[in-house]
Structure formats: C-alpha cells, structure tokens
Coordinates of C-alpha atoms in Angstrom, one line a residue:
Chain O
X922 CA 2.8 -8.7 -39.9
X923 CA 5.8 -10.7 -38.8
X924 CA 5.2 -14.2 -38.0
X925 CA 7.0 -15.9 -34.7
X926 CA 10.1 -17.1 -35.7
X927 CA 11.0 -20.5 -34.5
X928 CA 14.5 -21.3 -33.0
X929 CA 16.1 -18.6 -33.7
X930 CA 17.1 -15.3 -31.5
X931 CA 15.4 -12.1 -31.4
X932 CA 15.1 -9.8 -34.8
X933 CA 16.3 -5.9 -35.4
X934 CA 13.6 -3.5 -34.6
X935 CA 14.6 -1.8 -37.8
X936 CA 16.4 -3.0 -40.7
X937 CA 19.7 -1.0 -40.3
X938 CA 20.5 -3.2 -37.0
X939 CA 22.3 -5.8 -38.2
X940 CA 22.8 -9.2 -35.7
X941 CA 25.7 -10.9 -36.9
X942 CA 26.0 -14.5 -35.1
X943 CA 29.0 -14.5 -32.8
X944 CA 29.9 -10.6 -32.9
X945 CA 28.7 -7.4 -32.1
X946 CA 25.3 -5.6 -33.4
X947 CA 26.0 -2.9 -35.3
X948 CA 24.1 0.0 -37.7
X949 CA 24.8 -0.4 -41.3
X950 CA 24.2 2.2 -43.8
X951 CA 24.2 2.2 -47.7
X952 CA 26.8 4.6 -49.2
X953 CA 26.6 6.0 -52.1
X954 CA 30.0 5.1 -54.5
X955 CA 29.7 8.5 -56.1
X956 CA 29.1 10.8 -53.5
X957 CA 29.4 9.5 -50.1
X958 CA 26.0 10.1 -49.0
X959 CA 25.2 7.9 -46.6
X960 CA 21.2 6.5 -46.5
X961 CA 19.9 4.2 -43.6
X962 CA 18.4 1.4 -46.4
X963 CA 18.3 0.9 -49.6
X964 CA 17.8 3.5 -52.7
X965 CA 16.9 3.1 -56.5
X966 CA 19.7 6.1 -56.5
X967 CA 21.2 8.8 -54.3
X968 CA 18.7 11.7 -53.7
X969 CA 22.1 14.1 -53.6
X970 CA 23.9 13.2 -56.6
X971 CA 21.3 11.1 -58.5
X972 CA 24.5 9.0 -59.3
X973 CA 23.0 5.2 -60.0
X974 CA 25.9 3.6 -58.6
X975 CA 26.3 0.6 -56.9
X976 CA 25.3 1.6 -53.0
X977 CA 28.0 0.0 -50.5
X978 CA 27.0 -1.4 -47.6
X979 CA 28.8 -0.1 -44.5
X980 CA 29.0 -0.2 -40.8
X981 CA 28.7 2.7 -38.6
X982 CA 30.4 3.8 -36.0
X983 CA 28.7 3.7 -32.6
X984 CA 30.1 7.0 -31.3
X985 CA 28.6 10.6 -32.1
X986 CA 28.1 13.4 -31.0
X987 CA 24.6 14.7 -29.9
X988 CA 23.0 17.4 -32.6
X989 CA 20.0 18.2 -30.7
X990 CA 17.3 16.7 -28.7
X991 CA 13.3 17.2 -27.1
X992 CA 12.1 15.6 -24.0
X993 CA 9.2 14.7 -24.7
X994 CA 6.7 14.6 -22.2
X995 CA 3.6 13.4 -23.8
X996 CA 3.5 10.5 -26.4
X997 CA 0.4 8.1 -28.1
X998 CA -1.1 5.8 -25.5
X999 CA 1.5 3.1 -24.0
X1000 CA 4.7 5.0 -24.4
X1001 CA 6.4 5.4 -21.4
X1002 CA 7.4 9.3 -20.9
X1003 CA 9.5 11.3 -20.1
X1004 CA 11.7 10.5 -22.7
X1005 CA 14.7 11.8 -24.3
X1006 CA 14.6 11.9 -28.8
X1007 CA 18.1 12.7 -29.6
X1008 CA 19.5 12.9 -33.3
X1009 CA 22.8 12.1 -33.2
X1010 CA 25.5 12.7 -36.2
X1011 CA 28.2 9.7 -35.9
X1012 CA 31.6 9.9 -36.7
X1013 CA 32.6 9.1 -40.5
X1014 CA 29.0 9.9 -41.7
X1015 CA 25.3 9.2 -40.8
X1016 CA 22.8 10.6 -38.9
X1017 CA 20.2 8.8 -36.4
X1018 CA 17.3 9.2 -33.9
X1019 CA 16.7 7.4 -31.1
X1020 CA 16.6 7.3 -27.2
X1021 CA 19.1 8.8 -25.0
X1022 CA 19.8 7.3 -21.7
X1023 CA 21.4 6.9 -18.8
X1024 CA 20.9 11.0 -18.3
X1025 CA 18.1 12.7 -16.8
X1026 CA 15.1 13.5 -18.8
X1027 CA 15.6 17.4 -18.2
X1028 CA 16.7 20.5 -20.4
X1029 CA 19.6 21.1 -17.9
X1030 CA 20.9 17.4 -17.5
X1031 CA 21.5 17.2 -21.8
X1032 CA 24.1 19.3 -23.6
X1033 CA 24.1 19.8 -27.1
X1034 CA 27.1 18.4 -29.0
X1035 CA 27.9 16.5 -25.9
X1036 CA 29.5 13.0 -27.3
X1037 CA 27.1 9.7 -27.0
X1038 CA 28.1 6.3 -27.7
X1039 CA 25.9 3.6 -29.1
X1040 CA 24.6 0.8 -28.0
X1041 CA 22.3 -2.5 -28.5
X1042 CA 19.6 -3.8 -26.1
X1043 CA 16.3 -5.8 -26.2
X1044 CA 13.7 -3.2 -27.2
X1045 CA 11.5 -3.9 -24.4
X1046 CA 8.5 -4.7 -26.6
X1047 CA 7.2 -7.5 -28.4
X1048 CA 4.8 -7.9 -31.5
X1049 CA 1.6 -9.5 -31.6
X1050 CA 3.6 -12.9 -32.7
X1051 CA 5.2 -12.8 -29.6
X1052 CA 8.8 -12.2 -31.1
X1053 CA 12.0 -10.0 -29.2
X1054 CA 13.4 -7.2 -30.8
X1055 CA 17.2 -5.6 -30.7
X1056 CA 17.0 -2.0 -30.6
X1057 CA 20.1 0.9 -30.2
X1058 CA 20.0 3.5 -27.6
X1059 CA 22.6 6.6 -26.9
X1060 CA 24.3 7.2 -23.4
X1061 CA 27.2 9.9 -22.6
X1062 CA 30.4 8.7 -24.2
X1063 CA 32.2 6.5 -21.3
Chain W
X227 CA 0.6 37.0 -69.3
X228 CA -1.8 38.8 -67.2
X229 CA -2.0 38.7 -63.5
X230 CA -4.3 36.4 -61.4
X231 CA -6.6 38.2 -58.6
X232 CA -8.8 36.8 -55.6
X233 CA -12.5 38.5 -56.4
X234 CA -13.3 37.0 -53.3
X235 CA -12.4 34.8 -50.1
X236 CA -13.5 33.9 -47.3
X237 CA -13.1 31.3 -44.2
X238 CA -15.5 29.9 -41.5
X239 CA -15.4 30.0 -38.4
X240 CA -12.8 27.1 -36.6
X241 CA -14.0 25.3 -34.2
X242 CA -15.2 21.9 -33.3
X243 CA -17.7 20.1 -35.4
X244 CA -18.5 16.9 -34.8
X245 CA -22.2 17.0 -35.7
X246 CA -21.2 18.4 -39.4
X247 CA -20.0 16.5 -42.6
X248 CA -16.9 17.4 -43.9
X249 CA -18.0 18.6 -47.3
X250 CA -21.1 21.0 -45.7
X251 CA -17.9 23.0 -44.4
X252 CA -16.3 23.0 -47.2
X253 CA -19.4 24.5 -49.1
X254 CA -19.8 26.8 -46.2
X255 CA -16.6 28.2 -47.1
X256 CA -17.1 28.1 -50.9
X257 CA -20.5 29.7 -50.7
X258 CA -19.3 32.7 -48.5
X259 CA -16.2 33.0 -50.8
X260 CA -18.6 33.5 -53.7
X261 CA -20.8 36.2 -52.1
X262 CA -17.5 38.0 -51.0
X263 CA -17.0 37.9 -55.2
X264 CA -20.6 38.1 -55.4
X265 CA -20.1 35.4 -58.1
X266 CA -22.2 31.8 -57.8
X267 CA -21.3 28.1 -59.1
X268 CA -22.4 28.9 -62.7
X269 CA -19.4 31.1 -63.2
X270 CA -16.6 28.7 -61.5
X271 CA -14.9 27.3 -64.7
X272 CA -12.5 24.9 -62.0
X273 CA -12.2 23.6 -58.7
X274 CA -9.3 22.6 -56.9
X275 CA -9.9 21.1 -53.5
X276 CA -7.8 20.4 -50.2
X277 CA -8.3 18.0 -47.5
X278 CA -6.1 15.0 -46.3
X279 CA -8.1 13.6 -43.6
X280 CA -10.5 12.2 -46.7
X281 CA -7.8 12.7 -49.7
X282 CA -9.1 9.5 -51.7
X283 CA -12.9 10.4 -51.2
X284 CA -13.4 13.0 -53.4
X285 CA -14.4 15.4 -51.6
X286 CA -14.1 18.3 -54.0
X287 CA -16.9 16.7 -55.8
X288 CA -19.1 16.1 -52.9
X289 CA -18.2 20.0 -51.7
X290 CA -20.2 20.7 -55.5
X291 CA -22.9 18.3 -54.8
X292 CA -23.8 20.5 -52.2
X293 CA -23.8 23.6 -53.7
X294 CA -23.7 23.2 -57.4
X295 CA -22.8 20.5 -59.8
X296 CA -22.4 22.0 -63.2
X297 CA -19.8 19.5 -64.5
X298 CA -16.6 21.4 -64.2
X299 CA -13.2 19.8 -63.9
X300 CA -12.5 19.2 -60.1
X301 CA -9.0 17.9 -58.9
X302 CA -8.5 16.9 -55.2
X303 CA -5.3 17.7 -53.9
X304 CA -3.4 16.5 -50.6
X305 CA 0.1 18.1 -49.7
X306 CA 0.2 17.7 -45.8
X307 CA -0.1 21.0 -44.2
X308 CA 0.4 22.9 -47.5
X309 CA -2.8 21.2 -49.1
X310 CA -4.5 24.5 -48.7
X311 CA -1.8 26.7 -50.2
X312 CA -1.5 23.9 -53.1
X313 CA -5.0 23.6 -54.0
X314 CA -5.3 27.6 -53.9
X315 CA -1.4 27.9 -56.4
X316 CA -2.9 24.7 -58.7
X317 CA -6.2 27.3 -59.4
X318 CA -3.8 29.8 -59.6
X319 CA -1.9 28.3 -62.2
X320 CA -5.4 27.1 -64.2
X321 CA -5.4 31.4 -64.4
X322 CA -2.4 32.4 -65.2
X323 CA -1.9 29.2 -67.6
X324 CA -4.7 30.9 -69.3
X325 CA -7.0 28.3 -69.4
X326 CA -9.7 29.6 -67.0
X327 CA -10.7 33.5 -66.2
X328 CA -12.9 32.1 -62.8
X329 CA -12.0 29.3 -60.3
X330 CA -13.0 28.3 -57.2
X331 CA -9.9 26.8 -54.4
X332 CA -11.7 25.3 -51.6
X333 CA -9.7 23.6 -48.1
X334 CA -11.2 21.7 -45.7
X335 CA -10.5 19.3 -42.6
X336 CA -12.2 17.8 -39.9
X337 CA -9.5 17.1 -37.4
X338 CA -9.4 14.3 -34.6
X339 CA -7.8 15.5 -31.3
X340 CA -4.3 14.7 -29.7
X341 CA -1.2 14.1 -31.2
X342 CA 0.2 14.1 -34.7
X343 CA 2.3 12.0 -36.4
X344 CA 3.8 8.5 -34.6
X345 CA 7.0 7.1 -36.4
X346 CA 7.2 3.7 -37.8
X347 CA 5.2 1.7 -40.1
X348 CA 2.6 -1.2 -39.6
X349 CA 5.9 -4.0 -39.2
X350 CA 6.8 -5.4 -36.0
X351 CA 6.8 -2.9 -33.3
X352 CA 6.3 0.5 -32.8
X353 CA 9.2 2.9 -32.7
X354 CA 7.9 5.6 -31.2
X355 CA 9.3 6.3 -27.7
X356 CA 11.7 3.9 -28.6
X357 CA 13.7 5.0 -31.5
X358 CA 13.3 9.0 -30.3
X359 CA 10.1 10.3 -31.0
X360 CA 7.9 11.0 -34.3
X361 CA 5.1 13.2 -32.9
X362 CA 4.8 16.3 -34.7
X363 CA 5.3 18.7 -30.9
X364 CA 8.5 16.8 -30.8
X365 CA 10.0 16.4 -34.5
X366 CA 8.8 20.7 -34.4
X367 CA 10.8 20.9 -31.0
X368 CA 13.9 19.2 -32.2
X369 CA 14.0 21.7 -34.9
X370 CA 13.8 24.9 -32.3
X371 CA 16.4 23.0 -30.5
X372 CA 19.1 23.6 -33.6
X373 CA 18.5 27.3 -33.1
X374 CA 18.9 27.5 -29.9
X375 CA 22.3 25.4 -30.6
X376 CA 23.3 27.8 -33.5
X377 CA 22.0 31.1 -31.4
X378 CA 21.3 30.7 -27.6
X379 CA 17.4 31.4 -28.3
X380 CA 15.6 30.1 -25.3
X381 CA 12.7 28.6 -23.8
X382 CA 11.0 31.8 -22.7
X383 CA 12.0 33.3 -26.5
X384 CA 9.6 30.4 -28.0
X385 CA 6.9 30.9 -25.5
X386 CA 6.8 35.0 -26.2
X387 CA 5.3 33.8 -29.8
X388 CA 2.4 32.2 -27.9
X389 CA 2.1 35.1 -25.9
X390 CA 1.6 37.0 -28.9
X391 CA -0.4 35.1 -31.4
X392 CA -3.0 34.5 -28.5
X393 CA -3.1 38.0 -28.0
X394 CA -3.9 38.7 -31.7
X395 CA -6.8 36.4 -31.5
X396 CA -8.2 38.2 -29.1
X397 CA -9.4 40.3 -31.8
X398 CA -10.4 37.8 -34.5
X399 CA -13.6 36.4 -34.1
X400 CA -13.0 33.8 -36.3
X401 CA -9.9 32.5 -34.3
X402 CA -11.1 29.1 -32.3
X403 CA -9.7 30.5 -29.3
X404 CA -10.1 34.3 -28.1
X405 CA -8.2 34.0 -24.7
X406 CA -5.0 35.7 -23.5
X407 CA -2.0 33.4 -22.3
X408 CA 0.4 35.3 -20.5
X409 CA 4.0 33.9 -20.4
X410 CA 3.7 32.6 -17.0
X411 CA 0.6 30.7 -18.4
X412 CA 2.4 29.5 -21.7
X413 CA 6.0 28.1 -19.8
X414 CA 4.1 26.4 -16.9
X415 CA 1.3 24.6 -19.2
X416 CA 1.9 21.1 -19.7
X417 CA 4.8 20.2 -21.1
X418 CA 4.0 18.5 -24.3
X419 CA 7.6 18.2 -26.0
X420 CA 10.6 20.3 -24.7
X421 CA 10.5 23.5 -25.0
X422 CA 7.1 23.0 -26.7
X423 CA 4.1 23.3 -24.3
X424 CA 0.9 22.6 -24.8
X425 CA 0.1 26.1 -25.4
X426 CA 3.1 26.3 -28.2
X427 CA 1.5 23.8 -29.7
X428 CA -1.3 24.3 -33.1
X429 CA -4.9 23.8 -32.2
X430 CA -7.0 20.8 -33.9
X431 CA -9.4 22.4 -35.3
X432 CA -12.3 21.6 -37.8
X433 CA -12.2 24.3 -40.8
X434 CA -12.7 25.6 -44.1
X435 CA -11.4 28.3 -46.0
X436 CA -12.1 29.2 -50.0
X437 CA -11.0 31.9 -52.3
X438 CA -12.3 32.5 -56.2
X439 CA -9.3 33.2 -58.4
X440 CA -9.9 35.4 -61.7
X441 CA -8.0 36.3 -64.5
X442 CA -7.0 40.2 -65.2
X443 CA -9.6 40.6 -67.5
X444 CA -12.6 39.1 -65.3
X445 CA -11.4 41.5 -62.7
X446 CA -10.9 44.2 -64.7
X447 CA -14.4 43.3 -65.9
X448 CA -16.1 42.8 -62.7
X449 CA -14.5 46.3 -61.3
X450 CA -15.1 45.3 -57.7
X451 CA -12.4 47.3 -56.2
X452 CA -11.6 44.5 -53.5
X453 CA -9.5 42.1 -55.7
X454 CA -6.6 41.7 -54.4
X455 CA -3.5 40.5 -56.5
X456 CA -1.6 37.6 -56.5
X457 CA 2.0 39.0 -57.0
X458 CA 3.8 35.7 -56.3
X459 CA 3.3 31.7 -56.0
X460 CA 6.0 29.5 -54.9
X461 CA 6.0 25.8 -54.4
X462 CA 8.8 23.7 -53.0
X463 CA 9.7 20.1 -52.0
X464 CA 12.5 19.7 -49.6
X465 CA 15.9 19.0 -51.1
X466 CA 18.5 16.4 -50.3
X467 CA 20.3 17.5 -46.5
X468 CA 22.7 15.7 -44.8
X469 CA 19.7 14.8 -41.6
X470 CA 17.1 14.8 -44.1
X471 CA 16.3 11.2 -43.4
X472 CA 15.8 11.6 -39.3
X473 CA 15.3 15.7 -39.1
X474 CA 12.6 16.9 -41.9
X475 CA 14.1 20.1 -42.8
X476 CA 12.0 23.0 -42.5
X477 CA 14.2 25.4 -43.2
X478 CA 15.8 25.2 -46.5
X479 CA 12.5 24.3 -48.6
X480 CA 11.3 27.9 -46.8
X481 CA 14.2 29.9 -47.9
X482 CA 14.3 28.3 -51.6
X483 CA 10.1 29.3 -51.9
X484 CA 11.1 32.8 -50.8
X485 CA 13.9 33.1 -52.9
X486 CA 11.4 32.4 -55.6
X487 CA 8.7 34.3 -54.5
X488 CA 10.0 37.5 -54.1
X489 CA 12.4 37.3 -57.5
X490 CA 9.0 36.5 -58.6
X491 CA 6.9 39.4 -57.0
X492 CA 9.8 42.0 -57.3
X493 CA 10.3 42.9 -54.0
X494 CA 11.6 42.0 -50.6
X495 CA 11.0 41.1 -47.0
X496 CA 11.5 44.9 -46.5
X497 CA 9.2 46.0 -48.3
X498 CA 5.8 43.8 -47.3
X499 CA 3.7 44.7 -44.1
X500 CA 2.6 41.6 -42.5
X501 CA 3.3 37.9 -42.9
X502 CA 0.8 34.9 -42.0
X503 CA 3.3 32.2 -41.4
X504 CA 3.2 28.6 -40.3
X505 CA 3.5 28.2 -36.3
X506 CA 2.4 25.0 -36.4
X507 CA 4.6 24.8 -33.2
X508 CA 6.2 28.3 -31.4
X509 CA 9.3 27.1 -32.0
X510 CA 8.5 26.8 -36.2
X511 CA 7.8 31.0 -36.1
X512 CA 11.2 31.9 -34.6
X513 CA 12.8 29.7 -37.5
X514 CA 10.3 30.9 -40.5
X515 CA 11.6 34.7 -39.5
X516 CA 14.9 33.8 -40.4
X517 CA 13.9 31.7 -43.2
X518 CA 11.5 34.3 -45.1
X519 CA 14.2 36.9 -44.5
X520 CA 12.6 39.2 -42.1
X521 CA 15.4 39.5 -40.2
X522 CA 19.0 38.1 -40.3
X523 CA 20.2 34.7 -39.6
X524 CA 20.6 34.9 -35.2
X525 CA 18.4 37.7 -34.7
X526 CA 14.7 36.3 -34.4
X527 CA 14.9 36.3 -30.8
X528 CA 15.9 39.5 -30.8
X529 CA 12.8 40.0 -33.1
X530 CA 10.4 38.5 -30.5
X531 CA 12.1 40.1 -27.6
X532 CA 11.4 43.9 -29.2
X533 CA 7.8 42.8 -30.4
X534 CA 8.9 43.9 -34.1
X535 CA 6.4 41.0 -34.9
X536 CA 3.5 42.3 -32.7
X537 CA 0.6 43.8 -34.6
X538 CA 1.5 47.7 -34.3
X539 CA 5.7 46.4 -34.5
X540 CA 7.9 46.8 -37.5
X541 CA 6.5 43.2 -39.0
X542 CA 3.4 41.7 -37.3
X543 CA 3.3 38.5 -38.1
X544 CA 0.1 36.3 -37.2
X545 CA -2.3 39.0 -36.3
X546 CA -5.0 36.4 -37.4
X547 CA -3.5 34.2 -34.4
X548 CA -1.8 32.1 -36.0
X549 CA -2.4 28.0 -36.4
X550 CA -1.4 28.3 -32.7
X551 CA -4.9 29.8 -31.2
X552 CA -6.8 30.6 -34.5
X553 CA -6.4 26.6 -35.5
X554 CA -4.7 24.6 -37.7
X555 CA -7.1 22.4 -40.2
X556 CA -4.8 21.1 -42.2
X557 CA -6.4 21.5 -45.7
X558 CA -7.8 24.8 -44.8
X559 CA -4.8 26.7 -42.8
X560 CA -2.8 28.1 -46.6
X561 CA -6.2 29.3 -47.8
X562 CA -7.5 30.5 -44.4
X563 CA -3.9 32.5 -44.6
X564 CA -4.4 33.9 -47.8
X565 CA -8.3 35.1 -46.4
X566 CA -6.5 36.9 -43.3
X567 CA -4.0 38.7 -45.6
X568 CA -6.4 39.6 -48.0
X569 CA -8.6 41.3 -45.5
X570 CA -6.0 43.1 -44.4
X571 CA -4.9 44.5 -47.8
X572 CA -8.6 45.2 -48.0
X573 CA -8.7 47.6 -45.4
X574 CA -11.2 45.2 -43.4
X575 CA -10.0 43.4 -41.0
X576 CA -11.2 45.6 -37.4
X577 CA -9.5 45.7 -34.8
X578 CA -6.6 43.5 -36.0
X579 CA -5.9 46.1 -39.3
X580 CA -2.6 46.4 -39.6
X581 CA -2.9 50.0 -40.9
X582 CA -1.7 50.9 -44.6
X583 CA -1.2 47.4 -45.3
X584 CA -0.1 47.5 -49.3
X585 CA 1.9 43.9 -49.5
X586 CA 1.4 40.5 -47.2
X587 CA 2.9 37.1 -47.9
X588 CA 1.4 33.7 -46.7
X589 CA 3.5 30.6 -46.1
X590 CA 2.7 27.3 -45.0
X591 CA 4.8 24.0 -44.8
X592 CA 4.0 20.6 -44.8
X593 CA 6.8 18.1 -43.7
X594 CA 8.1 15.6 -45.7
X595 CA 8.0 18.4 -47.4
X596 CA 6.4 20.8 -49.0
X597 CA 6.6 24.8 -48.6
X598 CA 4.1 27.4 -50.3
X599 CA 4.6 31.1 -50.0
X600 CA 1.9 33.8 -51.7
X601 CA 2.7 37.2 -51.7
X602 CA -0.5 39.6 -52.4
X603 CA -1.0 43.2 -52.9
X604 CA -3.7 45.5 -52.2
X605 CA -6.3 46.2 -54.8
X606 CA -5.2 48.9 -56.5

C-alpha cells in the first residue's frame, strides 16, 4: 500500500502518467529500439521481436482516434455507471483504455474512429492513505 | 503413434451449490465418467485436474480422497477458462505420449455470483470505472464492438445468439437454465455492458465435468462401441498484437488453434457437424464463427440471421446451450464441451441430436490467453 506522501502534490494513478514539475502531464511509453513496439512500462525484452535492446522512453501523443468502446452499465460496488471504456489507438503508436467523456453514455452519441484528445484530471478517488491521484480521460477532439 | 479415445464422460448437472464441497462435485463427475467407461479408480493410471477458484489447494488430490486414492500421479492445472480443456489435452498427451493406456481429466468450479474480472492491482486506487472498464461483460463487449466496426453486425445480431442457445437448452436437462428468451426479452434485459445484456452474458454456475482418456489398444481391448476419438488437440497462448496490452485478443489465438487442429485432424470446418464453442458473452460466438472458419470473415451475422447455427441449420453450434444458459464453471466448461459433443457423436443426446453427427469440435478460451480446440469423431 502507498503511504501519504508529505508535501508534495498528488501522484499518477498509474505509472505511465508522468507529472513533470512546471509542465504538462503526459503518457509515456517504452519503445522498443529494434522494432518500434511500443509497451506502456517496462519489459525484460519486446514480446514482438524478442530484441533485448535498450527500451526508449517516450511521450505520447494526447490525440487518437477512438477504436471501439462498451458502455457499461453495471460495474463492482462504488463505481459510478454509466460509463463509457474506450480503447483508443494514438497517433505515432500506442494504444490505451480509459474513460470517455464529455459525450453521452449511449450507443448512438459515440462513433467509432471518431478522433479523442487526451487529457489529465484528479481521479476523483483517494487511497486509504488519504493521497490524490492524476488520471487521463478522452473527450471528442476540440 | 496410436490414437487417444474417451471410453467414457460425463458432466453433472450445473446449478447452484452452496451446501456442497468443491471436490464432492468433482468426484460426482469423475464417478459417473467411470460408469459411462464402466471402468473404476483402480484402472486410472493419471489424473489431471481443473479448477481455478482453489488452483493452489490441490484439489485433484482431495477429488481421489473421495473416491479412490491408489497413489497415481495427479497434476492440478489452472488455465482460466480453458482449465477444463487443458487438464482434459494434458491427459491426452499422458496417452498419446505413450506413457499411460487409462486416465482420468476431471474439471470443477464452485463459482461466486456477479461480475468477473475488475482491472488494476492491490496499489493505490482502483482503476476500474476510471481507467475504462476490466469486467469480463465489458472487456467481451469491446471485442463485439470491433466487428461491428469491421462489418456493421448489430445489437439485435448479438442478441439472436441468446435467443438461440436458450432455446437449445430447452432440451438439455443438464443446462442450469431451461427457459426460452425471446429477442424482445434478451435486448430489453438489463443492460450489463453495451451491447451485452444480462441475458448475453455466461451463467455462474457451480459444475463438474470428467472424461476417461484410453489409449488405442485399451479401446480396442475394451470394445465398447461408444469411444469416441480424439482426432485433434490444440493449445494456444495469445501472440504479441499491436492492443494486446489493453484489448486481450480473442481472435488470433482462436484462428492459430484451428489452424492446428484441423492440419492436425485432416479436415475442415466443412466437413464437421456441430461445434460447442465459447459464448462466454453473445458477442464472443459471432467472432468464434469467423475465427474457427465456419464461415468467412463479415459473414457471421449473416450466419445468425439464417439460423445456419440453429440445431437442424447448416452448423448448429451450442445445442448444449452454450456457457450462456447451460453455465459456465470455469474449470468444468472445456470438459463439459467435450461431454456434449461426445454424446452427440454417440447417437445420445434426445431431443438435442443433431442427426448423423460423424465429427464435432470443442473450443474454449481463456483471456490472457489461452485457446483449446478438440475435434472428435464418432466411434467407429
């Protein structure tokens, strides 16, 4: 379990937000030198190419486009439905999943391939320590 | 290398069981497996056994102490959903390996109710409903999504596979359910995880299921007239995709066990008459018809649409009922597939028979991943 950090601002809900002090939060994604594949975190080597290569860290973009979605409806006690999952392919390589908003939570109101943009916000939960999170979302490309 | 028969199979009924062990069900199973091969314990040179719910707790071992421990080598085996399937190929490959002539592949499960899966692990906060969603209705619906992007198939496509597979257990009295859900009923149930509904979603269900495995000769030997033959077994893990790490992929660990299966078996979708596949979700069957080759890439709506895979249709698939309203135990569902073909190729299965049935195939995936595909013929 993570233990309250003193002094300092709120921590990544996952490790492939990164928080950089004084600029933007951004996904970052381990490429592999040999093949390009890119992974979100690190590997021992690259499940495509096997290469053992050094991995370079890199940041991803925070536009895609949508590859497909559920609404889901029903969820484990505590999460707030309906919701939009969304996998979304970003542009120069890497795929994610998260939340889409800003769009209504219905079949008709969500179009596949439609372009997203990302973006950072508290997570709206806390652990048991007490400590913030930064999380991404998607909404429709502006 | 000779070929590897099932002398006998069988599977309980599913249902709920909360007043039973886990392990009497799995001898349940075991015992009614060997008096369909009209063997007992003291023949079984092996055991494999299946269950995840309990996969450090031995319960292959504790399935014997109820039934027969004659100090045989037991091995426990979890795979996700194709812990069934893998326990029944590892006693499969104890046969053809040579090593054994009778073995005994048990599954079992005792399953909680509600919702599978749940992204995340134990650090920090949880990500489901924040980072998408991990729930099995969901990661399942995502994946029906992509064919509706590649092909158009829709909502009320998905639902018809409900429609059917309740109807087919209408006829099994070993299906938990035996209830009719017409489409009206399956689009306007609760919405679980768009386009799956609750009922386009696989029952938890407790379960067990069991098959003894022999070699040529012990069938030969035993001259039963019932075995039926294991003509191929295929095991896969998922290779690297590009969405792999977000999107399991179902899809391509299905096609690479099929490709191997039938180079294995000899033949082709064409040529088998009925397939018990894994509609863990409605949305999974319309993909697994593309997948196993039973029709061609865009055209399984079409296929559900002209009820080609309706019992009495071109290909029924799930006549049992499918993991959708037969149940889906997890370490029972591949051998409980493998008792539903069998009984067909036996000639036995009432009102469900899918007449003249000469070749089946099973399949069964597990995500993260794991795909196993039988293909059995009729005793000859």
């Amino acid at each position: 379990m993570s233990e309250k950090v003193e002094s300092s601002g709120p921590l990544p809900a996952v490790p492939y937000i990164k928080l950089p002090e004084g600029a933007d939060p951004y996904l970052e994604g381990q490429k592999c030198s040999s093949c390009g594949a890119v992974y979100l975190g690190q590997r021992m080597a690259c499940g495509k190419c096997f290469s053992r290569e050094k991995f370079e860290a890199v940041k991803l973009s925070d536009r895609g486009t949508l590859h497909v979605f559920s609404i889901v409806h029903r969820s484990f006690p505590g999460v707030e439905v309906p919701f939009v999952s969304a996998i979304v392919d970003l542009e120069g390589g890497g795929t994610v999943k998260g939340n889409l908003v800003g769009v209504e939570p219905e079949p008709g109101s969500v179009e596949l391939g439609m372009p997203v943009d990302v973006f950072f916000d508290d997570a709206g939960r806390k652990d048991g320590d007490g400590n913030s999170y930064v999380s991404y979302f998607f909404r429709p490309a502006a | 290398m000779g070929d590897v028969y099932i002398q006998g199979v069988d599977m309980i009924r599913f249902g709920r069981f909360p007043d039973r062990s886990l392990t009497s069900l799995g001898a349940e199973a075991a015992l009614l497996a060997l008096d369909d091969a009209g063997l007992n314990m003291g023949d079984m040179q092996a055991a494999w056994c299946g269950n995840l719910g309990q996969a450090g707790g031995m319960v292959g071992q504790r399935v014997l102490q109820e039934i027969g421990q004659t100090g045989i080598p037991v091995v426990n085996v979890a795979n996700a959903c194709a812990t069934g399937a893998t326990a029944f190929r590892e006693a499969w490959m104890g046969v053809k390996a040579g090593l054994y002539d009778v073995v005994l592949a048990v599954g079992v499960e005792q399953m909680g109710r509600g919702l599978l899966g749940g992204a995340g692990g134990s650090k920090g906060i949880s990500k489901e409903g924040l980072l998408g969603s991990g729930i099995m209705p969901c990661v399942f619906a995502e994946a029906g999504v992509e064919h509706t992007r590649s092909y158009g198939t829709t909502f009320e496509q998905f639902a018809q596979v409900s429609v059917k597979n309740h109807h087919h257990s209408t006829m099994n009295s070993k299906a938990m359910y035996q209830k009719e859900t017409p489409l009206e009923d399956v689009m306007g149930a609760e919405m679980i995880s768009y386009p799956n509904t609750k009922l386009m979603c696989s029952v938890n269900v407790d379960g067990a299921a069991a098959a003894v495995l022999v070699s040529e000769k012990k069938a030969r030997e035993l001259g039963s007239g019932r075995a039926v033959k294991v003509r191929a077994s295929a095991l896969t893990s998922d290779p690297y995709s590009d969405r792999d790490l977000v999107m399991p992929d179902i899809n391509t660990c299905t096609r690479n066990a099929a490709a191997v299966a039938y180079e294995m078996a000899g033949v082709g979708p064409d040529d088998l008459d009925l397939v018990e596949l894994h509609d863990c979700f409605a949305t999974a069957e319309i993909l697994h018809y593309e997948n196993l080759g039973l029709c061609k890439d865009g055209d399984a709506g079409r296929l559900i649409d002209e009820g080609e895979t309706a019992l009495g249709g071109r290909i029924p698939v799930n006549v049992s009922g499918g993991l959708l309203s037969k149940g889906h135990p997890l370490g029972a569902t591949g051998i409980a597939n493998i008792y539903e073909v069998s009984t067909h190729l036996r000639g036995e299965a009432g009102a469900r028979q899918v007449e003249g049935a000469r070749l089946g195939l099973t399949h069964v995936i597990g995500l993260g991943s794991a795909c196993a595909i039988h293909v059995l013929e009729k005793p000859a």
